[in-house]
Tab-separated table of C-alpha atoms in Angstrom:
chain	number	residue	atom	x	y	z
A	1	MET	CA	-48.548	44.207	66.974
A	2	PRO	CA	-48.433	44.545	63.171
A	3	ARG	CA	-45.230	43.345	61.458
A	4	VAL	CA	-43.119	46.174	60.065
A	5	PRO	CA	-41.473	45.382	56.726
A	6	PHE	CA	-37.683	45.543	56.595
A	7	ARG	CA	-36.376	48.724	55.083
A	8	ARG	CA	-32.926	48.960	53.612
A	9	ARG	CA	-30.875	51.905	54.805
A	10	ALA	CA	-30.411	54.570	52.250
A	11	GLY	CA	-27.049	54.358	50.467
A	12	ARG	CA	-26.403	50.618	51.263
A	13	PRO	CA	-26.480	48.331	48.170
A	14	ALA	CA	-28.619	45.226	48.246
A	15	LEU	CA	-26.720	41.963	48.759
A	16	PRO	CA	-26.646	39.599	45.753
A	17	ASP	CA	-28.431	36.288	46.150
A	18	PRO	CA	-26.372	33.251	47.327
A	19	GLY	CA	-26.216	31.695	43.854
A	20	THR	CA	-24.735	34.817	42.329
A	21	ARG	CA	-22.242	35.151	45.204
A	22	ALA	CA	-21.055	31.579	44.660
A	23	HIS	CA	-20.595	32.237	40.941
A	24	VAL	CA	-18.570	35.391	41.586
A	25	ALA	CA	-16.453	33.625	44.192
A	26	GLY	CA	-15.762	30.747	41.869
A	27	GLU	CA	-14.698	32.993	39.018
A	28	ALA	CA	-12.491	35.058	41.326
A	29	SER	CA	-10.821	31.968	42.723
A	30	ALA	CA	-10.164	30.554	39.267
A	31	ALA	CA	-8.757	33.880	38.098
A	32	ALA	CA	-6.399	34.048	41.076
A	33	ALA	CA	-5.134	30.492	40.727
A	34	GLU	CA	-1.584	29.964	39.531
A	35	VAL	CA	-1.921	27.685	36.532
A	36	SER	CA	0.822	25.473	35.194
A	37	GLY	CA	0.638	22.990	32.354
A	38	PRO	CA	-0.664	19.455	32.827
A	39	PRO	CA	1.786	17.005	34.355
A	40	ALA	CA	4.252	15.939	31.703
A	41	VAL	CA	4.408	12.282	30.802
A	42	GLU	CA	7.862	10.874	31.263
A	43	PRO	CA	8.950	9.945	27.749
A	44	ASP	CA	9.789	6.364	26.870
A	45	PRO	CA	11.674	6.962	23.619
A	46	ALA	CA	12.752	3.369	23.004
A	47	ALA	CA	9.214	1.905	23.021
A	48	ALA	CA	6.402	2.482	20.551
A	49	ALA	CA	3.177	1.001	19.209
A	50	PHE	CA	2.203	0.286	15.611
A	51	PHE	CA	-1.445	-0.006	14.584
A	52	ASP	CA	-2.899	-1.317	11.368
A	53	VAL	CA	-5.852	0.814	10.219
A	54	ASP	CA	-8.456	-1.158	8.248
A	55	ASN	CA	-10.682	-3.177	10.596
A	56	THR	CA	-8.157	-2.589	13.393
A	57	MET	CA	-8.299	1.136	14.104
A	58	MET	CA	-11.384	1.810	12.024
A	59	MET	CA	-14.355	-0.156	10.751
A	60	GLY	CA	-13.842	-0.934	7.119
A	61	ALA	CA	-11.318	-0.099	4.452
A	62	SER	CA	-10.036	3.457	4.660
A	63	LEU	CA	-9.184	3.537	0.962
A	64	PHE	CA	-12.758	2.555	0.070
A	65	TRP	CA	-14.223	5.437	2.081
A	66	PHE	CA	-11.601	7.757	0.622
A	67	ALA	CA	-12.521	6.690	-2.900
A	68	ARG	CA	-16.214	7.005	-2.094
A	69	GLY	CA	-15.677	10.567	-0.898
A	70	LEU	CA	-13.757	11.421	-4.040
A	71	ALA	CA	-16.514	9.917	-6.183
A	72	ALA	CA	-19.020	12.170	-4.422
A	73	ARG	CA	-16.802	15.082	-5.447
A	74	LYS	CA	-16.912	13.946	-9.098
A	75	TYR	CA	-13.280	12.867	-9.269
A	76	PHE	CA	-14.523	9.783	-11.099
A	77	THR	CA	-17.787	7.991	-11.797
A	78	THR	CA	-19.593	5.459	-9.653
A	79	ARG	CA	-18.931	2.935	-12.426
A	80	ASP	CA	-15.196	3.560	-12.010
A	81	LEU	CA	-15.483	3.046	-8.274
A	82	ALA	CA	-17.485	-0.158	-8.682
A	83	ARG	CA	-14.851	-1.523	-11.068
A	84	PHE	CA	-12.045	-0.513	-8.712
A	85	VAL	CA	-13.487	-2.040	-5.553
A	86	TRP	CA	-14.679	-5.178	-7.307
A	87	GLN	CA	-11.179	-5.761	-8.674
A	88	GLN	CA	-9.791	-5.540	-5.155
A	89	ALA	CA	-12.468	-7.843	-3.710
A	90	LYS	CA	-11.996	-10.393	-6.493
A	91	PHE	CA	-8.281	-10.368	-5.821
A	92	ARG	CA	-8.872	-11.153	-2.154
A	93	ILE	CA	-11.431	-13.875	-2.880
A	94	ALA	CA	-9.117	-15.693	-5.257
A	95	GLY	CA	-6.069	-15.103	-3.074
A	96	ASN	CA	-4.074	-14.760	-6.270
A	97	GLU	CA	-0.880	-12.769	-5.966
A	98	SER	CA	0.531	-13.378	-9.414
A	99	PRO	CA	2.940	-10.744	-10.787
A	100	GLU	CA	0.314	-9.729	-13.351
A	101	ASP	CA	-2.354	-9.163	-10.691
A	102	MET	CA	-0.010	-7.251	-8.416
A	103	HIS	CA	1.057	-5.055	-11.332
A	104	SER	CA	-2.602	-4.334	-12.123
A	105	ILE	CA	-3.319	-3.393	-8.519
A	106	ARG	CA	-0.258	-1.148	-8.329
A	107	GLU	CA	-1.267	0.632	-11.507
A	108	SER	CA	-4.874	1.175	-10.406
A	109	ALA	CA	-4.324	1.846	-6.699
A	110	LEU	CA	-3.751	5.565	-7.078
A	111	GLY	CA	-4.665	6.113	-10.696
A	112	PHE	CA	-7.707	8.119	-9.698
A	113	VAL	CA	-5.521	10.938	-8.318
A	114	ALA	CA	-3.126	11.104	-11.274
A	115	GLY	CA	-2.615	14.694	-12.374
A	116	ARG	CA	-4.119	16.134	-9.200
A	117	PRO	CA	-2.168	18.488	-6.890
A	118	VAL	CA	-1.164	16.914	-3.583
A	119	ALA	CA	-2.589	19.876	-1.628
A	120	GLU	CA	-5.972	19.406	-3.290
A	121	ILE	CA	-6.154	15.712	-2.387
A	122	VAL	CA	-5.015	16.371	1.176
A	123	GLN	CA	-7.769	18.952	1.635
A	124	ALA	CA	-10.318	16.523	0.231
A	125	GLY	CA	-8.948	13.822	2.521
A	126	GLU	CA	-9.496	15.978	5.601
A	127	GLU	CA	-13.100	16.602	4.595
A	128	ILE	CA	-13.712	12.944	3.759
A	129	TYR	CA	-12.304	11.807	7.101
A	130	ASP	CA	-14.722	14.072	8.950
A	131	GLU	CA	-17.654	13.013	6.754
A	132	LEU	CA	-17.153	9.262	6.406
A	133	MET	CA	-14.416	7.967	8.702
A	134	ALA	CA	-14.517	9.732	12.059
A	135	ASP	CA	-17.569	7.800	13.257
A	136	ARG	CA	-16.009	4.496	12.205
A	137	ILE	CA	-13.061	4.590	14.589
A	138	TRP	CA	-13.129	1.675	17.012
A	139	GLY	CA	-13.337	3.251	20.476
A	140	GLY	CA	-11.640	0.254	22.065
A	141	THR	CA	-8.669	0.409	19.722
A	142	ARG	CA	-8.392	4.150	20.204
A	143	GLN	CA	-8.150	3.543	23.958
A	144	LEU	CA	-5.370	1.022	23.417
A	145	ALA	CA	-3.424	3.658	21.479
A	146	GLN	CA	-4.055	6.229	24.202
A	147	LYS	CA	-2.569	3.920	26.834
A	148	HIS	CA	0.702	3.908	24.916
A	149	LEU	CA	0.634	7.689	24.628
A	150	ASP	CA	-0.089	8.004	28.346
A	151	ALA	CA	2.951	5.814	28.992
A	152	GLY	CA	5.128	8.262	27.065
A	153	GLN	CA	5.416	6.033	24.009
A	154	ARG	CA	4.957	7.086	20.412
A	155	VAL	CA	2.184	5.596	18.296
A	156	TRP	CA	2.227	5.165	14.516
A	157	LEU	CA	-0.379	3.908	12.090
A	158	VAL	CA	0.923	1.413	9.529
A	159	THR	CA	-1.366	0.994	6.545
A	160	ALA	CA	-1.559	0.412	2.802
A	161	THR	CA	-3.736	3.487	2.420
A	162	PRO	CA	-1.974	6.540	0.887
A	163	VAL	CA	0.385	8.088	3.401
A	164	GLU	CA	-1.319	11.481	3.063
A	165	LEU	CA	-4.631	10.007	4.217
A	166	ALA	CA	-2.881	7.951	6.896
A	167	ARG	CA	-1.336	11.138	8.298
A	168	ILE	CA	-4.741	12.813	8.433
A	169	ILE	CA	-6.167	9.894	10.421
A	170	ALA	CA	-3.179	9.954	12.782
A	171	GLN	CA	-3.473	13.715	13.295
A	172	ARG	CA	-7.203	13.527	13.987
A	173	LEU	CA	-6.581	10.818	16.592
A	174	GLY	CA	-3.697	12.662	18.228
A	175	LEU	CA	-1.151	9.996	17.325
A	176	THR	CA	2.517	10.446	16.506
A	177	GLY	CA	2.378	9.781	12.788
A	178	ALA	CA	1.758	7.247	10.063
A	179	LEU	CA	3.494	4.912	7.668
A	180	GLY	CA	1.545	4.417	4.448
A	181	THR	CA	1.780	3.783	0.732
A	182	VAL	CA	3.848	6.489	-0.928
A	183	ALA	CA	2.695	7.877	-4.260
A	184	GLU	CA	5.087	9.353	-6.780
A	185	VAL	CA	4.868	13.138	-6.934
A	186	THR	CA	6.339	15.475	-9.526
A	187	ASP	CA	6.173	19.251	-9.053
A	188	GLY	CA	3.536	18.860	-6.337
A	189	THR	CA	1.299	16.690	-8.545
A	190	TYR	CA	0.556	12.971	-8.376
A	191	THR	CA	1.755	10.890	-11.298
A	192	GLY	CA	-0.602	8.020	-10.430
A	193	ARG	CA	2.323	5.651	-9.827
A	194	LEU	CA	3.600	4.238	-6.557
A	195	VAL	CA	7.075	4.498	-5.059
A	196	GLY	CA	7.988	0.833	-4.720
A	197	GLU	CA	5.152	-1.386	-3.510
A	198	MET	CA	1.921	-0.894	-1.632
A	199	MET	CA	2.398	-0.946	2.144
A	200	HIS	CA	1.260	-4.536	2.429
A	201	GLY	CA	2.585	-7.642	4.160
A	202	GLU	CA	6.377	-7.639	4.321
A	203	ALA	CA	6.509	-3.982	3.261
A	204	LYS	CA	4.923	-3.011	6.590
A	205	ALA	CA	7.635	-4.851	8.491
A	206	GLU	CA	10.309	-3.148	6.393
A	207	ALA	CA	8.788	0.262	7.115
A	208	VAL	CA	8.643	-0.411	10.860
A	209	ARG	CA	12.211	-1.713	10.835
A	210	ALA	CA	13.464	1.371	9.001
A	211	LEU	CA	11.591	3.719	11.334
A	212	ALA	CA	12.937	1.900	14.394
A	213	GLU	CA	16.492	2.320	13.150
A	214	ARG	CA	15.958	6.002	12.440
A	215	GLU	CA	14.209	6.743	15.753
A	216	GLY	CA	16.292	4.516	18.005
A	217	LEU	CA	13.432	2.179	18.925
A	218	ASP	CA	13.973	-1.133	20.639
A	219	LEU	CA	11.618	-3.395	18.699
A	220	SER	CA	11.609	-5.935	21.519
A	221	ARG	CA	9.831	-3.270	23.602
A	222	CYS	CA	7.387	-2.287	20.853
A	223	THR	CA	3.828	-3.517	20.316
A	224	ALA	CA	2.051	-4.216	17.038
A	225	TYR	CA	-1.707	-4.416	16.517
A	226	SER	CA	-3.588	-5.862	13.547
A	227	ASP	CA	-6.699	-7.776	12.525
A	228	SER	CA	-5.171	-9.686	9.629
A	229	ALA	CA	-2.775	-12.575	9.122
A	230	ASN	CA	-1.384	-10.504	6.235
A	231	ASP	CA	0.369	-8.446	8.898
A	232	LEU	CA	2.223	-11.342	10.536
A	233	PRO	CA	5.587	-9.938	9.350
A	234	MET	CA	4.933	-6.757	11.356
A	235	LEU	CA	3.363	-8.576	14.300
A	236	THR	CA	6.274	-10.990	14.683
A	237	LEU	CA	8.824	-8.194	14.303
A	238	CYS	CA	7.727	-6.515	17.551
A	239	GLY	CA	8.203	-7.865	21.047
A	240	THR	CA	4.463	-7.840	21.716
A	241	ALA	CA	1.690	-8.652	19.248
A	242	VAL	CA	-2.034	-8.061	19.781
A	243	ALA	CA	-4.764	-9.379	17.497
A	244	VAL	CA	-7.618	-6.869	17.230
A	245	ASN	CA	-10.895	-8.014	15.639
A	246	PRO	CA	-8.874	-10.862	14.113
A	247	ASP	CA	-9.669	-12.834	11.004
A	248	THR	CA	-9.875	-16.610	11.338
A	249	GLU	CA	-6.238	-17.254	10.458
A	250	LEU	CA	-4.838	-14.598	12.762
A	251	ARG	CA	-7.064	-15.747	15.627
A	252	ALA	CA	-5.622	-19.250	15.255
A	253	VAL	CA	-2.060	-17.933	15.163
A	254	ALA	CA	-2.668	-15.711	18.197
A	255	ARG	CA	-4.107	-18.649	20.126
A	256	SER	CA	-1.157	-20.868	19.279
A	257	ARG	CA	1.396	-18.210	20.263
A	258	GLY	CA	-0.379	-16.927	23.341
A	259	TRP	CA	-0.955	-13.444	21.941
A	260	THR	CA	-3.619	-11.192	23.400
A	261	VAL	CA	-6.837	-11.025	21.396
A	262	ARG	CA	-9.088	-7.980	21.614
A	263	ASP	CA	-12.392	-8.162	19.768
A	264	PHE	CA	-14.604	-5.084	19.828
A	265	ARG	CA	-17.291	-6.609	17.622
A	266	THR	CA	-20.412	-8.280	18.958
A	267	GLY	CA	-22.714	-10.967	17.557
A	268	ARG	CA	-23.620	-10.725	13.892
A	269	LYS	CA	-21.774	-7.429	13.744
A	270	ALA	CA	-18.515	-9.355	13.944
A	271	ALA	CA	-19.329	-11.101	10.676
A	272	LYS	CA	-20.520	-8.053	8.792
A	273	ILE	CA	-18.768	-4.942	10.072
A	274	GLY	CA	-15.746	-3.267	8.583
A	275	VAL	CA	-16.652	-3.477	4.891
A	276	PRO	CA	-14.920	-6.875	4.735
A	277	SER	CA	-15.092	-6.622	0.981
A	278	ALA	CA	-15.562	-3.718	-1.347
A	279	ALA	CA	-18.189	-5.685	-3.213
A	280	ALA	CA	-20.295	-6.022	-0.084
A	281	ALA	CA	-19.926	-2.302	0.500
A	282	VAL	CA	-21.054	-1.553	-3.024
A	283	VAL	CA	-24.110	-3.772	-2.641
A	284	ALA	CA	-25.037	-2.375	0.770
A	285	GLY	CA	-24.110	1.259	0.528
A	286	GLY	CA	-23.809	2.848	-2.864
A	287	VAL	CA	-21.739	5.852	-3.728
A	288	ALA	CA	-22.550	9.551	-3.660
A	289	GLY	CA	-25.970	8.894	-2.264
A	290	GLY	CA	-27.034	6.346	-4.905
A	291	ALA	CA	-26.811	2.564	-5.000
A	292	ILE	CA	-24.439	0.891	-7.415
A	293	VAL	CA	-26.113	-1.966	-9.252
A	294	VAL	CA	-24.030	-5.125	-9.185
A	295	ARG	CA	-24.774	-7.799	-11.735
A	296	ARG	CA	-26.568	-10.916	-10.555
A	297	ARG	CA	-23.552	-13.154	-11.063
A	298	ASN	CA	-21.485	-10.846	-8.857
A	299	ARG	CA	-24.169	-10.532	-6.200
A	300	LYS	CA	-23.822	-14.183	-5.164
A	301	MET	CA	-20.064	-13.728	-4.928
A	302	ALA	CA	-20.495	-10.598	-2.805
A	303	VAL	CA	-22.681	-12.453	-0.313
A	304	ALA	CA	-20.029	-15.150	-0.003
A	305	VAL	CA	-17.425	-12.479	0.559
A	306	ALA	CA	-19.436	-10.921	3.370
A	307	GLU	CA	-20.048	-14.265	5.057
A	308	LYS	CA	-16.375	-15.211	4.898
A	309	ARG	CA	-15.190	-11.728	5.881
A	310	VAL	CA	-12.704	-11.585	3.033
A	311	ARG	CA	-10.512	-8.548	3.382
A	312	LEU	CA	-9.276	-6.052	0.891
A	313	PRO	CA	-5.657	-6.151	-0.308
A	314	TRP	CA	-4.889	-2.512	0.579
A	315	ARG	CA	-4.052	-3.610	4.142
């Protein structure tokens, strides 16, 4: 007997295929669901975490990348940038903190934004972060910060980089805020001078101490993270200290005091990463798409800097 094809009754719509039915059901179920916000984290207002930025939260010196981005925008010449970063690297190599050297660094640290509106530099900073810094954030360190946030604790960056740039980094990472070097501003315009000192060494500890007093933090319950022995004042101020990608001196101190050490570098990368010196960055990278030529006598010094992982002073 020949097979008779199925005929749909007149007036009855064809059924949608199973895949389409599942899609419709899923959308209907989602639309009908009562949605509330994500579970709130119970706040822990007395505890907090403080993270250094350069070579701790991000690979390299944030101020170098900031200056490089500004050079690309013709705020100053590549020669100016080479002179600026070499001065900083030379300072770190010599380890000389004479009053004359510190005065020179203070005067040059933010001279390249003198006369510029704060809003203009902030906008440039946001663009530069996205272009040059976002991909240099250490994923492991970012996870450490997130653990504090998940525990209901606040997280601040503490860095010698300008506070406006530090805030941008903190905002992009979803952190609480930032403590950074404060530039003098008059009528919304940078004067090129600093308010007090750069946020370096003891100044970081003073900033953390002042913030703790203002926010009601119990420093014995706070945690500090850094890669550099320069930050020992901040590290020893908090109840818990963690060495992240530590330099030789800090690694030794951490070992002697039983501090946790977290190193997210591997192999040769540990010796080279993070723009350990501005001079090495100049030799390797160049500014605004072109290489900066470093004189032969400086080239040998730059190699030594890279091998010894000398750090910049804007820490």
